[in-house]
Amino acid sequence: MALDIAMKFYLRSPLRRDRVECRITQSNEPLRPCIQTTDKTLLSELSNQENKVKKRVSFADSRGLALTMVKVYSDFDDELEIPFNISELIDNIVNLTTVEKEHFVLDFVQPSADYLDFRNRLKADSVCLENCMLKDKALVGTVKVKNLAFQKCVKIRITFDSWQTYTDYDCQYVKDSYGGSDKDTFSFDVSLPDSIQSNARLEFAVCFDCEGRIFWDSNKGLNYRIVRHGHRIPYDPVCVSVDQYGSPRCSYGIFPELPTYSGFDKLGPYY
C-alpha cells in the first residue's frame, strides 16, 4: 500500500539569506601580524653607516704643507682702556670697602641679651642699660632703673675725644602701658658729630639720680665703647655664660647683635 508523505520546506527570505552569505564571506587580503618585526633593510643601512669612516679635520701645517695666511699678534704698547662705567664701578667698590671700615659699631654685648645677668645688675646697681643701637649717625637706646622715688633723672654721659671732654644728655621717660611696675624705662637719642678723630675713643656711661642718690652703670667699669668697624674685636660665640643651674644663656650666642639692626623703627622696652 503506497503512502504519500507530504513534507514542508521552509525557505528563508532573500534578505536573511544575504546576511548569512555576508558573514560567511571572508576577505581575500592576508592578515597582518600584531607584532612588527624589524625590517632587514633598515638593519643593513644602520650597519653600513657605522662602518663608514668618520670625517676628520686637519690643518695644513700639521701635514708639512704651507698655510694660506698667517697673522702674528704682539703685546699692546698702549694701556688698555677700561670703559667709564666699569672703572666707575671699581671705584665705587673700593670706596664702599673704605666706608665700611670707617663707620662706627658698638663694641659691647647688648646687656638685655643675657636676661639673668641684666636682672642681677639692675637689682644691684638700680640702673642698667637695656639696649642700644646706632641709627643714622645717632646713638639710641633705652635704660632701666628702679622705681625708688617719683622724682628721678637719668642721663647719658658720653665723650668723643677719649674723656678729654664729655657731654651729658638727658633721657626721656617712657610711659609703661601696663603700670604698677617696680621699674621705669627711659630712652635716649644722642647725635654723633660729623667729624671724629680716628684715634679718639667714643665711650659713654649711664647716670641715675634719685633724690640726691647717684647710681652709675659703666659696663662693670669698662664703659660702653663705640669703635670703627675695622677696630672692632670679634666676640667668641663659644664663650657663653652659664647660670647657677647649669643651662647656657644662649640668647647671646644665637642673636648677639639683634637690637643693633637698623630695621627696627620702634625702640622701647622688651618687657
PDB file of N, CA and C in Angstrom, residues 75-139:
ATOM      1  N   ASP A  75     102.132  92.168  21.946  1.00  0.00           N
ATOM      2  CA  ASP A  75     101.590  92.884  23.102  1.00  0.00           C
ATOM      3  C   ASP A  75     101.265  94.320  22.721  1.00  0.00           C
ATOM      4  N   PHE A  76     100.219  94.868  23.407  1.00  0.00           N
ATOM      5  CA  PHE A  76      99.818  96.242  23.145  1.00  0.00           C
ATOM      6  C   PHE A  76     100.825  97.201  23.784  1.00  0.00           C
ATOM      7  N   ASP A  77     101.215  98.193  23.026  1.00  0.00           N
ATOM      8  CA  ASP A  77     102.089  99.223  23.585  1.00  0.00           C
ATOM      9  C   ASP A  77     101.310 100.197  24.461  1.00  0.00           C
ATOM     10  N   ASP A  78     100.065 100.482  24.087  1.00  0.00           N
ATOM     11  CA  ASP A  78      99.239 101.407  24.860  1.00  0.00           C
ATOM     12  C   ASP A  78      98.522 100.661  25.976  1.00  0.00           C
ATOM     13  N   GLU A  79      98.160 101.390  27.032  1.00  0.00           N
ATOM     14  CA  GLU A  79      97.413 100.804  28.135  1.00  0.00           C
ATOM     15  C   GLU A  79      95.993 100.471  27.696  1.00  0.00           C
ATOM     16  N   LEU A  80      95.481  99.438  28.315  1.00  0.00           N
ATOM     17  CA  LEU A  80      94.132  99.001  27.983  1.00  0.00           C
ATOM     18  C   LEU A  80      93.128 100.020  28.501  1.00  0.00           C
ATOM     19  N   GLU A  81      92.260 100.482  27.636  1.00  0.00           N
ATOM     20  CA  GLU A  81      91.258 101.468  28.020  1.00  0.00           C
ATOM     21  C   GLU A  81      90.039 100.753  28.589  1.00  0.00           C
ATOM     22  N   ILE A  82      89.759 101.027  29.852  1.00  0.00           N
ATOM     23  CA  ILE A  82      88.594 100.436  30.513  1.00  0.00           C
ATOM     24  C   ILE A  82      87.409 101.365  30.315  1.00  0.00           C
ATOM     25  N   PRO A  83      86.271 100.847  29.934  1.00  0.00           N
ATOM     26  CA  PRO A  83      85.090 101.709  29.780  1.00  0.00           C
ATOM     27  C   PRO A  83      84.788 102.475  31.059  1.00  0.00           C
ATOM     28  N   PHE A  84      84.189 103.634  30.883  1.00  0.00           N
ATOM     29  CA  PHE A  84      83.940 104.522  32.023  1.00  0.00           C
ATOM     30  C   PHE A  84      83.036 103.874  33.065  1.00  0.00           C
ATOM     31  N   ASN A  85      82.018 103.161  32.621  1.00  0.00           N
ATOM     32  CA  ASN A  85      81.083 102.572  33.579  1.00  0.00           C
ATOM     33  C   ASN A  85      81.750 101.490  34.416  1.00  0.00           C
ATOM     34  N   ILE A  86      82.695 100.718  33.808  1.00  0.00           N
ATOM     35  CA  ILE A  86      83.385  99.677  34.566  1.00  0.00           C
ATOM     36  C   ILE A  86      84.357 100.295  35.564  1.00  0.00           C
ATOM     37  N   SER A  87      85.113 101.326  35.142  1.00  0.00           N
ATOM     38  CA  SER A  87      86.045 101.979  36.064  1.00  0.00           C
ATOM     39  C   SER A  87      85.303 102.647  37.217  1.00  0.00           C
ATOM     40  N   GLU A  88      84.141 103.225  36.924  1.00  0.00           N
ATOM     41  CA  GLU A  88      83.342 103.837  37.988  1.00  0.00           C
ATOM     42  C   GLU A  88      82.852 102.787  38.976  1.00  0.00           C
ATOM     43  N   LEU A  89      82.479 101.614  38.459  1.00  0.00           N
ATOM     44  CA  LEU A  89      82.031 100.539  39.337  1.00  0.00           C
ATOM     45  C   LEU A  89      83.158 100.074  40.254  1.00  0.00           C
ATOM     46  N   ILE A  90      84.382  99.962  39.714  1.00  0.00           N
ATOM     47  CA  ILE A  90      85.527  99.552  40.530  1.00  0.00           C
ATOM     48  C   ILE A  90      85.807 100.583  41.613  1.00  0.00           C
ATOM     49  N   ASP A  91      85.739 101.868  41.264  1.00  0.00           N
ATOM     50  CA  ASP A  91      85.969 102.920  42.262  1.00  0.00           C
ATOM     51  C   ASP A  91      84.921 102.880  43.358  1.00  0.00           C
ATOM     52  N   ASN A  92      83.674 102.607  42.992  1.00  0.00           N
ATOM     53  CA  ASN A  92      82.609 102.541  43.997  1.00  0.00           C
ATOM     54  C   ASN A  92      82.820 101.380  44.951  1.00  0.00           C
ATOM     55  N   ILE A  93      83.298 100.241  44.422  1.00  0.00           N
ATOM     56  CA  ILE A  93      83.550  99.087  45.287  1.00  0.00           C
ATOM     57  C   ILE A  93      84.666  99.397  46.277  1.00  0.00           C
ATOM     58  N   VAL A  94      85.731 100.050  45.793  1.00  0.00           N
ATOM     59  CA  VAL A  94      86.846 100.412  46.684  1.00  0.00           C
ATOM     60  C   VAL A  94      86.385 101.409  47.735  1.00  0.00           C
ATOM     61  N   ASN A  95      85.620 102.408  47.323  1.00  0.00           N
ATOM     62  CA  ASN A  95      85.129 103.399  48.279  1.00  0.00           C
ATOM     63  C   ASN A  95      84.177 102.780  49.281  1.00  0.00           C
ATOM     64  N   LEU A  96      83.350 101.827  48.835  1.00  0.00           N
ATOM     65  CA  LEU A  96      82.407 101.175  49.737  1.00  0.00           C
ATOM     66  C   LEU A  96      83.147 100.386  50.809  1.00  0.00           C
ATOM     67  N   THR A  97      84.240  99.709  50.416  1.00  0.00           N
ATOM     68  CA  THR A  97      85.036  98.974  51.397  1.00  0.00           C
ATOM     69  C   THR A  97      85.664  99.916  52.405  1.00  0.00           C
ATOM     70  N   THR A  98      86.139 101.076  51.931  1.00  0.00           N
ATOM     71  CA  THR A  98      86.740 102.053  52.843  1.00  0.00           C
ATOM     72  C   THR A  98      85.707 102.615  53.801  1.00  0.00           C
ATOM     73  N   VAL A  99      84.521 102.929  53.294  1.00  0.00           N
ATOM     74  CA  VAL A  99      83.467 103.469  54.153  1.00  0.00           C
ATOM     75  C   VAL A  99      83.028 102.445  55.182  1.00  0.00           C
ATOM     76  N   GLU A 100      82.963 101.166  54.772  1.00  0.00           N
ATOM     77  CA  GLU A 100      82.552 100.124  55.705  1.00  0.00           C
ATOM     78  C   GLU A 100      83.524 100.016  56.873  1.00  0.00           C
ATOM     79  N   LYS A 101      84.819 100.179  56.607  1.00  0.00           N
ATOM     80  CA  LYS A 101      85.804 100.115  57.683  1.00  0.00           C
ATOM     81  C   LYS A 101      85.737 101.338  58.582  1.00  0.00           C
ATOM     82  N   GLU A 102      85.265 102.476  58.054  1.00  0.00           N
ATOM     83  CA  GLU A 102      85.267 103.713  58.816  1.00  0.00           C
ATOM     84  C   GLU A 102      84.001 103.923  59.633  1.00  0.00           C
ATOM     85  N   HIS A 103      82.915 103.258  59.309  1.00  0.00           N
ATOM     86  CA  HIS A 103      81.679 103.528  60.040  1.00  0.00           C
ATOM     87  C   HIS A 103      81.743 102.899  61.432  1.00  0.00           C
ATOM     88  N   PHE A 104      80.983 103.467  62.372  1.00  0.00           N
ATOM     89  CA  PHE A 104      81.054 103.086  63.776  1.00  0.00           C
ATOM     90  C   PHE A 104      80.126 101.916  64.075  1.00  0.00           C
ATOM     91  N   VAL A 105      80.554 101.113  65.035  1.00  0.00           N
ATOM     92  CA  VAL A 105      79.759  99.986  65.518  1.00  0.00           C
ATOM     93  C   VAL A 105      79.897  99.920  67.032  1.00  0.00           C
ATOM     94  N   LEU A 106      78.978  99.218  67.674  1.00  0.00           N
ATOM     95  CA  LEU A 106      79.029  99.021  69.120  1.00  0.00           C
ATOM     96  C   LEU A 106      80.053  97.943  69.452  1.00  0.00           C
ATOM     97  N   ASP A 107      80.874  98.224  70.453  1.00  0.00           N
ATOM     98  CA  ASP A 107      81.923  97.283  70.849  1.00  0.00           C
ATOM     99  C   ASP A 107      81.589  96.645  72.198  1.00  0.00           C
ATOM    100  N   PHE A 108      80.341  96.279  72.366  1.00  0.00           N
ATOM    101  CA  PHE A 108      79.933  95.599  73.597  1.00  0.00           C
ATOM    102  C   PHE A 108      78.704  94.754  73.307  1.00  0.00           C
ATOM    103  N   VAL A 109      78.490  93.800  74.167  1.00  0.00           N
ATOM    104  CA  VAL A 109      77.335  92.912  74.045  1.00  0.00           C
ATOM    105  C   VAL A 109      76.107  93.613  74.617  1.00  0.00           C
ATOM    106  N   GLN A 110      74.981  93.453  73.959  1.00  0.00           N
ATOM    107  CA  GLN A 110      73.750  94.055  74.461  1.00  0.00           C
ATOM    108  C   GLN A 110      73.450  93.530  75.870  1.00  0.00           C
ATOM    109  N   PRO A 111      73.252  94.417  76.850  1.00  0.00           N
ATOM    110  CA  PRO A 111      73.000  93.947  78.221  1.00  0.00           C
ATOM    111  C   PRO A 111      71.780  93.047  78.342  1.00  0.00           C
ATOM    112  N   SER A 112      70.715  93.356  77.614  1.00  0.00           N
ATOM    113  CA  SER A 112      69.494  92.558  77.732  1.00  0.00           C
ATOM    114  C   SER A 112      69.592  91.222  77.020  1.00  0.00           C
ATOM    115  N   ALA A 113      70.696  90.960  76.290  1.00  0.00           N
ATOM    116  CA  ALA A 113      70.847  89.660  75.635  1.00  0.00           C
ATOM    117  C   ALA A 113      70.966  88.543  76.659  1.00  0.00           C
ATOM    118  N   ASP A 114      71.563  88.849  77.809  1.00  0.00           N
ATOM    119  CA  ASP A 114      71.654  87.885  78.909  1.00  0.00           C
ATOM    120  C   ASP A 114      70.715  88.380  80.006  1.00  0.00           C
ATOM    121  N   TYR A 115      69.496  87.875  80.004  1.00  0.00           N
ATOM    122  CA  TYR A 115      68.467  88.421  80.888  1.00  0.00           C
ATOM    123  C   TYR A 115      68.816  88.232  82.356  1.00  0.00           C
ATOM    124  N   LEU A 116      69.371  87.084  82.729  1.00  0.00           N
ATOM    125  CA  LEU A 116      69.682  86.840  84.135  1.00  0.00           C
ATOM    126  C   LEU A 116      70.736  87.815  84.637  1.00  0.00           C
ATOM    127  N   ASP A 117      71.786  88.030  83.857  1.00  0.00           N
ATOM    128  CA  ASP A 117      72.812  88.992  84.245  1.00  0.00           C
ATOM    129  C   ASP A 117      72.252  90.407  84.260  1.00  0.00           C
ATOM    130  N   PHE A 118      71.408  90.727  83.286  1.00  0.00           N
ATOM    131  CA  PHE A 118      70.781  92.052  83.245  1.00  0.00           C
ATOM    132  C   PHE A 118      69.920  92.285  84.482  1.00  0.00           C
ATOM    133  N   ARG A 119      69.150  91.307  84.889  1.00  0.00           N
ATOM    134  CA  ARG A 119      68.299  91.452  86.071  1.00  0.00           C
ATOM    135  C   ARG A 119      69.134  91.604  87.336  1.00  0.00           C
ATOM    136  N   ASN A 120      70.221  90.837  87.436  1.00  0.00           N
ATOM    137  CA  ASN A 120      71.072  90.937  88.626  1.00  0.00           C
ATOM    138  C   ASN A 120      71.772  92.291  88.698  1.00  0.00           C
ATOM    139  N   ARG A 121      72.212  92.800  87.549  1.00  0.00           N
ATOM    140  CA  ARG A 121      72.858  94.118  87.535  1.00  0.00           C
ATOM    141  C   ARG A 121      71.877  95.215  87.909  1.00  0.00           C
ATOM    142  N   LEU A 122      70.659  95.127  87.410  1.00  0.00           N
ATOM    143  CA  LEU A 122      69.649  96.126  87.756  1.00  0.00           C
ATOM    144  C   LEU A 122      69.302  96.062  89.236  1.00  0.00           C
ATOM    145  N   LYS A 123      69.264  94.871  89.784  1.00  0.00           N
ATOM    146  CA  LYS A 123      68.956  94.710  91.205  1.00  0.00           C
ATOM    147  C   LYS A 123      70.072  95.254  92.082  1.00  0.00           C
ATOM    148  N   ALA A 124      71.329  95.070  91.658  1.00  0.00           N
ATOM    149  CA  ALA A 124      72.462  95.502  92.476  1.00  0.00           C
ATOM    150  C   ALA A 124      72.778  96.985  92.305  1.00  0.00           C
ATOM    151  N   ASP A 125      72.687  97.513  91.069  1.00  0.00           N
ATOM    152  CA  ASP A 125      73.108  98.892  90.789  1.00  0.00           C
ATOM    153  C   ASP A 125      71.949  99.861  90.637  1.00  0.00           C
ATOM    154  N   SER A 126      70.713  99.372  90.611  1.00  0.00           N
ATOM    155  CA  SER A 126      69.499 100.204  90.474  1.00  0.00           C
ATOM    156  C   SER A 126      69.376 100.854  89.100  1.00  0.00           C
ATOM    157  N   VAL A 127      70.327 100.645  88.200  1.00  0.00           N
ATOM    158  CA  VAL A 127      70.269 101.201  86.854  1.00  0.00           C
ATOM    159  C   VAL A 127      71.075 100.295  85.938  1.00  0.00           C
ATOM    160  N   CYS A 128      70.578 100.128  84.703  1.00  0.00           N
ATOM    161  CA  CYS A 128      71.302  99.301  83.730  1.00  0.00           C
ATOM    162  C   CYS A 128      70.829  99.651  82.322  1.00  0.00           C
ATOM    163  N   LEU A 129      71.792  99.776  81.423  1.00  0.00           N
ATOM    164  CA  LEU A 129      71.455  99.966  80.009  1.00  0.00           C
ATOM    165  C   LEU A 129      70.708  98.737  79.509  1.00  0.00           C
ATOM    166  N   GLU A 130      69.572  98.969  78.853  1.00  0.00           N
ATOM    167  CA  GLU A 130      68.754  97.842  78.389  1.00  0.00           C
ATOM    168  C   GLU A 130      69.153  97.401  76.986  1.00  0.00           C
ATOM    169  N   ASN A 131      69.047  98.295  76.034  1.00  0.00           N
ATOM    170  CA  ASN A 131      69.510  98.004  74.673  1.00  0.00           C
ATOM    171  C   ASN A 131      69.959  99.294  74.019  1.00  0.00           C
ATOM    172  N   CYS A 132      70.706  99.157  72.941  1.00  0.00           N
ATOM    173  CA  CYS A 132      71.320 100.320  72.304  1.00  0.00           C
ATOM    174  C   CYS A 132      71.652  99.966  70.867  1.00  0.00           C
ATOM    175  N   MET A 133      71.606 100.962  69.984  1.00  0.00           N
ATOM    176  CA  MET A 133      71.994 100.737  68.596  1.00  0.00           C
ATOM    177  C   MET A 133      72.338 102.063  67.939  1.00  0.00           C
ATOM    178  N   LEU A 134      73.078 101.973  66.851  1.00  0.00           N
ATOM    179  CA  LEU A 134      73.451 103.131  66.046  1.00  0.00           C
ATOM    180  C   LEU A 134      72.524 103.211  64.850  1.00  0.00           C
ATOM    181  N   LYS A 135      71.949 104.397  64.657  1.00  0.00           N
ATOM    182  CA  LYS A 135      70.975 104.567  63.575  1.00  0.00           C
ATOM    183  C   LYS A 135      71.066 105.984  63.036  1.00  0.00           C
ATOM    184  N   ASP A 136      71.450 106.091  61.757  1.00  0.00           N
ATOM    185  CA  ASP A 136      71.507 107.396  61.084  1.00  0.00           C
ATOM    186  C   ASP A 136      72.362 108.390  61.861  1.00  0.00           C
ATOM    187  N   LYS A 137      73.616 108.014  62.124  1.00  0.00           N
ATOM    188  CA  LYS A 137      74.565 108.897  62.823  1.00  0.00           C
ATOM    189  C   LYS A 137      74.048 109.316  64.189  1.00  0.00           C
ATOM    190  N   ALA A 138      73.334 108.440  64.853  1.00  0.00           N
ATOM    191  CA  ALA A 138      72.806 108.735  66.183  1.00  0.00           C
ATOM    192  C   ALA A 138      72.864 107.476  67.034  1.00  0.00           C
ATOM    193  N   LEU A 139      73.033 107.683  68.331  1.00  0.00           N
ATOM    194  CA  LEU A 139      73.053 106.600  69.304  1.00  0.00           C
ATOM    195  C   LEU A 139      71.723 106.613  70.041  1.00  0.00           C
TER     196      LEU A 139
END
